Short mmCIF file of C-alpha atoms in Angstrom, two decimals:
data_model
loop_
_atom_site.label_atom_id
_atom_site.label_comp_id
_atom_site.label_asym_id
_atom_site.label_seq_id
_atom_site.Cartn_x
_atom_site.Cartn_y
_atom_site.Cartn_z
CA MET A 192 41.10 -18.57 -19.65
CA PHE A 193 37.89 -16.83 -18.19
CA ARG A 194 38.05 -13.16 -17.85
CA LEU A 195 35.76 -11.29 -15.62
CA THR A 196 34.72 -7.87 -16.60
CA PHE A 197 32.41 -5.26 -14.85
CA SER A 198 29.75 -5.79 -17.50
CA SER A 199 29.75 -9.59 -16.97
CA LEU A 200 29.51 -9.00 -13.06
CA MET A 201 26.47 -6.53 -13.75
CA ALA A 202 24.79 -9.12 -15.97
CA ALA A 203 25.15 -11.78 -13.41
CA ALA A 204 23.83 -9.55 -10.76
CA VAL A 205 20.81 -8.64 -12.66
CA ALA A 206 20.13 -12.38 -13.54
CA ALA A 207 20.43 -13.34 -9.85
CA THR A 208 18.04 -10.63 -8.94
CA ALA A 209 15.39 -11.68 -11.55
CA PHE A 210 15.88 -15.41 -10.42
CA LEU A 211 15.57 -14.50 -6.65
CA GLY A 212 12.74 -11.88 -6.79
CA PRO A 213 12.83 -9.01 -4.17
CA ALA A 214 15.48 -9.19 -1.46
CA GLN A 215 14.18 -10.61 1.79
CA GLY A 216 13.13 -7.55 4.09
CA SER A 217 12.16 -5.37 1.18
CA THR A 218 8.67 -3.59 1.77
CA ALA A 219 5.97 -3.81 -0.71
CA ARG A 220 4.03 -0.67 -1.83
CA LEU A 221 0.37 0.02 -1.76
CA THR A 222 -1.47 3.09 -2.63
CA GLY A 223 -4.54 4.56 -0.83
CA GLU A 224 -6.40 7.27 -2.63
CA VAL A 225 -9.54 9.37 -1.49
CA GLY A 226 -11.02 12.09 -3.57
CA PRO A 227 -11.19 14.52 -5.17
CA GLY A 228 -14.88 13.14 -6.01
CA PHE A 229 -16.46 10.76 -3.67
CA SER A 230 -14.09 7.87 -4.21
CA ILE A 231 -11.74 5.90 -2.05
CA GLU A 232 -9.61 2.96 -2.95
CA VAL A 233 -6.49 0.93 -1.99
CA LYS A 234 -4.34 -0.58 -4.86
CA LYS A 235 -1.32 -2.75 -5.16
CA GLY A 236 0.18 -1.57 -8.44
CA SER A 237 -2.74 -0.71 -10.83
CA ARG A 238 -5.00 -3.17 -9.30
CA ASP A 239 -7.75 -3.02 -6.58
CA LEU A 240 -6.55 -4.62 -3.41
CA LYS A 241 -8.73 -7.52 -2.33
CA THR A 242 -6.48 -10.01 -0.63
CA ILE A 243 -2.79 -9.76 0.45
CA LYS A 244 -0.43 -11.72 2.45
CA ALA A 245 0.35 -10.56 5.98
CA GLY A 246 3.48 -8.49 6.34
CA THR A 247 4.89 -5.18 6.48
CA TYR A 248 3.98 -2.61 3.76
CA LYS A 249 4.40 1.07 2.82
CA ILE A 250 1.18 2.72 1.93
CA LYS A 251 1.27 6.12 0.15
CA VAL A 252 -1.91 7.97 1.04
CA GLU A 253 -3.07 10.51 -1.72
CA ASP A 254 -5.82 12.67 -0.03
CA LYS A 255 -6.99 14.69 -2.76
CA ALA A 256 -9.83 16.70 -1.00
CA SER A 257 -10.11 18.78 2.08
CA ILE A 258 -13.62 17.38 2.74
CA HIS A 259 -12.47 13.83 3.22
CA ASN A 260 -10.08 11.75 5.24
CA PHE A 261 -8.42 8.37 4.70
CA HIS A 262 -8.96 5.94 7.59
CA LEU A 263 -7.53 2.49 7.42
CA PHE A 264 -8.23 0.13 10.38
CA GLY A 265 -8.03 -3.59 11.30
CA PRO A 266 -6.29 -6.00 13.68
CA GLY A 267 -3.81 -3.99 15.50
CA LEU A 268 -3.97 -0.97 13.02
CA ASN A 269 -5.72 2.43 13.07
CA LYS A 270 -4.44 5.15 10.91
CA LYS A 271 -6.03 8.19 9.37
CA THR A 272 -5.47 11.41 7.92
CA GLY A 273 -7.45 14.69 9.10
CA VAL A 274 -10.52 15.81 7.30
CA PRO A 275 -8.88 19.20 6.32
CA PHE A 276 -5.55 17.58 5.36
CA LYS A 277 -5.06 17.45 1.50
CA GLY A 278 -1.89 16.08 0.31
CA GLU A 279 0.38 12.86 0.32
CA THR A 280 1.71 11.03 3.22
CA THR A 281 3.49 7.48 3.51
CA TRP A 282 2.81 5.10 6.40
CA THR A 283 4.60 1.86 7.23
CA VAL A 284 2.09 -0.54 8.35
CA LYS A 285 2.24 -4.25 9.57
CA LEU A 286 -0.72 -6.05 8.39
CA LYS A 287 -1.82 -9.02 10.29
CA PRO A 288 -4.37 -11.77 9.09
CA GLY A 289 -7.89 -10.53 9.19
CA LYS A 290 -10.26 -7.86 7.46
CA TYR A 291 -9.20 -4.28 6.96
CA THR A 292 -11.56 -1.48 6.28
CA TYR A 293 -10.56 1.91 4.59
CA GLN A 294 -13.17 4.67 4.59
CA CYS A 295 -13.75 8.30 4.63
CA ASP A 296 -15.12 8.83 8.00
CA PRO A 297 -17.52 11.81 7.27
CA HIS A 298 -18.96 9.68 4.14
CA ALA A 299 -18.75 6.17 5.16
CA ALA A 300 -22.38 5.94 5.73
CA SER A 301 -23.04 6.89 2.20
CA GLY A 302 -20.88 4.16 0.97
CA MET A 303 -17.33 5.78 0.77
CA LYS A 304 -15.42 2.81 2.06
CA GLY A 305 -14.08 -0.52 1.16
CA THR A 306 -12.27 -3.66 2.61
CA PHE A 307 -9.53 -6.22 1.85
CA LYS A 308 -8.61 -9.41 3.45
CA VAL A 309 -5.09 -10.28 4.77
CA THR A 310 -4.02 -13.87 4.68
CA LYS A 311 -1.16 -15.79 6.43
#
């Protein structure tokens, strides 16, 4: 006779989650960082973001200097922090296929910017 215990149910749940991957509807996380020096980046995990699939994402913006802002724009998206803002904020964004640019507006001309591509 098979005996079902709480621990066997938990083990089955963990195994199913590992097999199926993230639940549908979950939102992937990105990180945008500007400052404190003259650097700006967008990462997925610990890697610089170069290409990502279209979808809805949460992006945690870490604005570490009051002389910079973090500005993200592309197809249907235009979000930014203010130049005097220093702190963290989280945006939920819907990325559509195309090219996206992130930059510090006051310092974009001196190269404080980057891009990533969103694919279908």
